[in-house]
Coordinates of C-alpha atoms in Angstrom, one line a residue:
M604 CA 0.0 0.0 0.0
K605 CA 1.5 3.3 -1.1
R606 CA 1.6 6.2 1.3
S607 CA 0.9 9.7 0.1
V608 CA 3.8 12.0 0.6
R609 CA 2.8 15.2 2.4
F610 CA 4.8 18.4 2.9
P611 CA 3.0 20.3 5.7
V612 CA 3.5 24.0 5.6
S613 CA 3.4 25.9 8.9
T614 CA 1.7 29.2 9.4
A615 CA 5.0 30.7 10.4
L616 CA 6.7 29.6 7.1
L617 CA 3.7 30.9 5.1
R618 CA 3.9 34.3 6.7
R619 CA 7.6 34.5 6.0
L620 CA 7.0 33.7 2.3
A621 CA 4.2 36.2 2.1
L622 CA 6.4 38.9 3.7
A623 CA 9.2 38.1 1.2
S624 CA 6.7 38.6 -1.6
I625 CA 5.9 42.1 -0.3
I626 CA 9.6 43.0 0.0
A627 CA 10.3 41.6 -3.5
N628 CA 7.5 43.6 -5.1
V629 CA 8.6 46.8 -3.3
G630 CA 12.1 46.0 -4.5
I631 CA 11.2 45.7 -8.1
V632 CA 9.5 49.1 -7.9
V633 CA 12.7 50.6 -6.7
T634 CA 14.8 48.9 -9.3
G635 CA 12.3 49.9 -12.0
G636 CA 12.8 53.5 -10.8
A637 CA 16.6 53.0 -11.2
V638 CA 16.0 51.9 -14.8
R639 CA 14.2 55.2 -15.5
L640 CA 16.6 57.4 -13.4
T641 CA 19.7 56.0 -15.2
E642 CA 18.0 56.7 -18.6
S643 CA 18.0 52.9 -19.3
G644 CA 14.3 52.7 -20.1
L645 CA 15.1 51.8 -23.7
G646 CA 18.3 49.9 -22.9
C647 CA 16.4 47.0 -24.4
P648 CA 14.7 48.7 -27.3
T649 CA 12.0 46.1 -27.8
W650 CA 9.9 43.5 -25.9
P651 CA 9.7 40.6 -25.1
R652 CA 13.1 40.3 -26.8
C653 CA 15.8 42.6 -25.7
T654 CA 16.7 43.3 -29.4
D655 CA 15.2 42.0 -32.6
E656 CA 17.8 39.3 -32.7
S657 CA 18.4 38.5 -29.0
Y658 CA 16.3 37.8 -25.8
V659 CA 19.3 39.0 -23.7
A660 CA 21.4 42.1 -23.6
T661 CA 24.6 42.2 -25.5
A662 CA 27.9 43.7 -24.7
E663 CA 27.4 46.3 -27.4
M664 CA 24.4 47.7 -25.6
G665 CA 26.5 48.8 -22.7
I666 CA 25.4 49.6 -19.1
N667 CA 21.9 50.8 -20.1
G668 CA 21.1 47.4 -21.7
A669 CA 22.5 45.6 -18.7
I670 CA 20.3 47.6 -16.3
E671 CA 17.1 47.2 -18.3
F672 CA 17.7 43.5 -18.9
G673 CA 18.6 43.0 -15.2
N674 CA 15.3 44.5 -14.1
R675 CA 13.5 42.2 -16.5
L676 CA 15.2 39.2 -14.9
L677 CA 14.1 40.4 -11.4
A678 CA 10.5 39.8 -12.5
F679 CA 11.2 36.1 -12.6
V680 CA 12.5 36.2 -9.1
V681 CA 9.5 38.1 -7.8
G682 CA 7.2 35.6 -9.7
G683 CA 9.1 32.7 -8.3
I684 CA 8.4 33.9 -4.8
A685 CA 4.8 34.5 -5.6
L686 CA 4.5 30.9 -7.0
A687 CA 6.2 29.6 -3.8
V688 CA 3.5 31.4 -1.7
L689 CA 0.7 29.9 -3.8
V690 CA 2.1 26.4 -3.5
A691 CA 2.5 26.9 0.3
V692 CA -1.1 28.1 0.6
L693 CA -2.3 25.0 -1.2
L694 CA -0.2 22.6 0.9
Q695 CA -1.1 24.1 4.2
R696 CA -3.3 21.9 6.4
P697 CA -6.0 22.7 7.2
R698 CA -6.2 24.7 4.0
R699 CA -7.6 28.2 4.3
R700 CA -9.6 28.7 1.2
E701 CA -9.8 32.5 1.6
L702 CA -6.1 32.7 1.0
V703 CA -6.1 31.0 -2.4
P704 CA -7.7 33.9 -4.4
L705 CA -5.2 36.4 -2.9
A706 CA -2.2 34.2 -3.7
V707 CA -3.5 33.7 -7.2
A708 CA -4.0 37.5 -7.6
V709 CA -0.4 38.2 -6.6
L710 CA 1.0 35.5 -8.9
F711 CA -0.9 36.6 -12.0
G712 CA -0.5 40.3 -11.2
I713 CA 3.2 40.0 -11.7
P714 CA 3.1 38.9 -15.4
A715 CA 0.3 41.5 -16.0
Q716 CA 2.6 44.1 -14.6
A717 CA 5.4 42.8 -16.8
I718 CA 3.2 43.0 -19.9
I719 CA 2.4 46.7 -19.1
G720 CA 6.2 47.2 -18.7
G721 CA 6.7 45.7 -22.2
I722 CA 4.1 48.1 -23.6
T723 CA 6.0 51.0 -22.1
V724 CA 9.0 50.0 -24.2
L725 CA 6.9 49.4 -27.3
T726 CA 5.4 52.9 -26.9
D727 CA 8.9 54.5 -26.4
L728 CA 8.2 55.2 -22.7
N729 CA 4.8 56.9 -23.1
P730 CA 4.5 58.7 -19.7
W731 CA 0.8 57.6 -19.2
V732 CA 1.8 54.0 -19.7
V733 CA 4.8 54.4 -17.5
G734 CA 2.4 55.7 -14.8
L735 CA 0.1 52.8 -15.3
H736 CA 3.0 50.4 -14.9
F737 CA 3.8 51.9 -11.5
L738 CA 0.2 51.8 -10.4
A739 CA 0.0 48.1 -11.4
S740 CA 2.9 47.4 -9.1
M741 CA 1.1 49.2 -6.3
A742 CA -1.9 47.0 -6.9
V743 CA 0.2 43.9 -6.6
I744 CA 1.8 45.2 -3.4
A745 CA -1.7 45.8 -2.0
A746 CA -2.7 42.2 -2.8
A747 CA 0.5 40.8 -1.3
Y748 CA -0.1 42.8 1.9
A749 CA -3.7 41.6 2.1
L750 CA -2.5 38.0 1.8
W751 CA 0.2 38.5 4.5
R752 CA -2.4 40.0 6.9
R753 CA -5.0 37.3 6.2
I754 CA -2.3 34.7 7.0
K755 CA -1.4 36.6 10.2
D756 CA -5.0 37.0 11.4
P757 CA -7.2 34.2 12.6
A758 CA -9.6 32.6 10.1
G759 CA -12.7 33.9 11.8
P760 CA -15.0 36.7 10.6
A761 CA -13.9 40.3 10.8
A762 CA -15.6 42.5 13.5
P763 CA -15.3 46.3 13.6
V764 CA -13.3 47.8 16.5
V765 CA -14.2 51.4 15.8
P766 CA -17.5 53.2 15.2
A767 CA -18.9 53.3 11.6
P768 CA -18.0 57.1 11.1
L769 CA -14.4 56.3 11.9
R770 CA -14.3 53.4 9.5
T771 CA -15.7 55.8 6.8
L772 CA -12.9 58.3 7.7
A773 CA -10.3 55.5 7.4
L774 CA -11.8 54.5 4.0
L775 CA -11.7 58.2 2.8
T776 CA -8.1 58.4 3.9
T777 CA -7.3 55.3 1.8
V778 CA -9.0 56.8 -1.2
V779 CA -7.1 60.0 -0.9
S780 CA -3.8 58.0 -0.4
A781 CA -4.6 56.2 -3.7
A782 CA -5.3 59.6 -5.4
V783 CA -1.9 60.9 -4.1
L784 CA -0.2 58.0 -5.8
V785 CA -2.1 58.6 -9.1
I786 CA -1.3 62.3 -9.1
G787 CA 2.3 61.5 -8.3
T788 CA 2.6 59.6 -11.6
W789 CA 1.3 62.7 -13.4
V790 CA 4.0 64.8 -11.7
T791 CA 6.6 62.2 -12.8
G792 CA 5.3 62.2 -16.3
S793 CA 5.7 66.0 -16.6
G794 CA 9.2 66.0 -15.1
P795 CA 12.7 65.6 -16.5
H796 CA 13.3 61.9 -15.7
A797 CA 11.7 60.4 -18.8
G798 CA 13.8 57.2 -18.8
D799 CA 15.5 57.9 -22.1
H800 CA 16.7 60.9 -24.1
G801 CA 13.9 62.3 -26.2
S802 CA 11.0 60.4 -24.6
A803 CA 7.8 62.3 -24.6
R804 CA 6.4 64.1 -21.6
N805 CA 2.7 64.2 -20.7
G806 CA 2.3 67.9 -21.5
L807 CA 1.1 69.0 -18.0
A808 CA 2.7 72.1 -16.5
P809 CA 5.2 70.7 -13.9
E810 CA 4.7 73.5 -11.4
T811 CA 0.9 73.3 -11.6
I812 CA 0.6 69.5 -11.3
A813 CA 3.3 69.5 -8.5
Q814 CA 1.1 72.0 -6.6
V815 CA -1.9 69.8 -7.0
H816 CA 0.1 66.9 -5.7
A817 CA 1.3 68.9 -2.7
D818 CA -2.3 69.9 -1.9
S819 CA -3.4 66.3 -2.0
V820 CA -0.6 65.3 0.3
F821 CA -1.6 68.1 2.8
L822 CA -5.1 66.7 2.7
L823 CA -3.9 63.2 3.3
I824 CA -1.7 64.3 6.3
G825 CA -4.7 66.2 7.7
L826 CA -7.0 63.1 7.5
S827 CA -4.3 60.9 9.0
V828 CA -3.8 63.2 12.0
A829 CA -7.5 63.3 12.5
L830 CA -7.5 59.5 12.6
V831 CA -4.9 59.4 15.3
F832 CA -6.9 61.6 17.6
A833 CA -10.2 60.0 16.7
F834 CA -8.9 56.4 17.3
R835 CA -7.5 57.5 20.7
A836 CA -10.8 59.1 21.6
V837 CA -12.6 55.8 21.3
G838 CA -9.8 53.8 22.9
A839 CA -8.7 52.0 19.7
R840 CA -5.0 51.8 20.6
R841 CA -3.9 49.5 17.8
A842 CA -5.7 51.6 15.2
A843 CA -4.2 54.8 16.7
R844 CA -0.7 53.4 16.5
A845 CA -1.2 52.4 12.9
A846 CA -2.4 55.9 12.1
L847 CA 0.5 57.5 13.9
V848 CA 2.9 55.3 11.8
L849 CA 1.1 56.5 8.7
V850 CA 1.6 60.2 9.7
A851 CA 5.3 59.6 10.3
V852 CA 5.7 57.9 6.9
E853 CA 3.8 60.7 5.2
L854 CA 5.9 63.4 6.8
G855 CA 9.1 61.6 5.8
Q856 CA 7.8 61.2 2.3
G857 CA 6.7 64.8 2.1
L858 CA 10.1 66.0 3.3
I859 CA 11.8 64.0 0.5
G860 CA 9.3 65.4 -2.0
F861 CA 9.9 69.0 -1.0
V862 CA 13.7 68.6 -1.0
Q863 CA 13.8 67.0 -4.4
Y864 CA 11.5 69.6 -5.8
F865 CA 13.7 72.5 -4.6
T866 CA 17.0 70.8 -5.6
N867 CA 16.0 70.1 -9.2
L868 CA 15.0 66.4 -8.7
P869 CA 18.3 64.6 -8.1
A870 CA 18.0 61.0 -9.1
V871 CA 18.9 59.6 -5.6
L872 CA 16.0 61.5 -3.9
V873 CA 13.6 60.6 -6.7
G874 CA 14.4 56.9 -6.1
A875 CA 13.9 57.4 -2.3
H876 CA 10.6 59.0 -3.1
M877 CA 9.5 56.0 -5.0
L878 CA 10.4 53.7 -2.1
G879 CA 8.4 56.2 0.1
S880 CA 5.4 55.8 -2.1
C881 CA 5.4 52.0 -1.4
L882 CA 5.7 52.6 2.3
V883 CA 2.8 55.1 2.3
L884 CA 0.7 52.5 0.6
L885 CA 1.6 49.8 3.1
A886 CA 1.0 52.2 6.1
T887 CA -2.3 53.2 4.7
L888 CA -3.4 49.6 4.3
S889 CA -2.3 48.9 7.9
V890 CA -4.6 51.6 9.1
Q891 CA -7.5 50.3 7.1
W892 CA -6.8 46.8 8.4
S893 CA -6.7 48.0 12.0
T894 CA -10.4 49.2 11.9
R895 CA -11.5 45.5 12.1
E896 CA -10.3 42.5 14.0
R897 CA -10.6 38.8 13.2
R898 CA -11.2 36.4 16.1
A899 CA -10.8 32.7 16.0
V900 CA -14.0 30.8 16.0
A901 CA -14.2 28.2 18.8
P902 CA -15.3 24.7 17.6
T903 CA -18.9 24.0 18.4
P904 CA -19.1 21.4 21.2
E905 CA -21.1 18.3 20.6
P906 CA -24.4 18.2 22.6
T907 CA -24.4 16.1 25.7
P908 CA -27.0 13.4 25.6
T909 CA -29.8 13.8 28.2
T910 CA -32.1 11.3 29.8
E911 CA -34.9 12.4 27.4
D912 CA -32.6 11.6 24.4
A913 CA -31.7 8.1 25.8
V914 CA -32.9 5.2 23.8
P915 CA -34.8 2.7 26.1
V916 CA -33.2 -0.7 26.2
P917 CA -35.7 -3.6 26.2
A918 CA -35.6 -5.8 29.3

């Protein structure tokens, strides 16, 4: 008789893999920014090949080709981690079915993001497509974070820990945070770091769109500060801590944004600002998650038989 071979996956291991997926997806955003900031966006001038004759960069393409092709290879690393997470979710016993769609979303989001990246090359780094490429990465990071939190939390139903008006305020903060990211791509598309000499810009006035972006950031910070005090007022300490972390991340990101604006957008600070965008997203999601709490559901005890339930035994 054959025994089925099992590879049980612990919750601790699954959480580590999910965290690695978040880190890897943030990392590829940063390296993608390095491609643009080093003007290597068209280091590989076509896609999915690197050139019309080769799938890989050649020595004649120089450092720009190596940087662009290296970033393409990183997508396989990020995808491999996402595949490992999905396999681990499927092998876990007992399997938590609610984790499967999230793991699938992360895994398939990575090739979708890569395809959009390919379109950016085929459109000679069209700034609107480049912005969409960045936002697709943000969506994958959000899915990876949701998966990590669901693994971390018990499998029971979510119960609110703050009143409904504060949950609405937290949701509004999340919407404004997403809007800040979108407007940030417009600022980038109007600025000097196109990713390659001669690539088109989106035509928006840099000073005007930068002011719109700054105003949206001020609104986000105001909402986040309001959340800190509101959560403290109702005794939601965990939510208040998450909101305080969000304010700290926003202030750091805002400081980088102002410094880079008044120093003519040095590449190092622009790269740091891209990393900060990922951290703002993660901190925002943490606040949203903190408004609800999942509790483990105790197994239902079997009823104890009573004298009325007893079956009479014939004499």
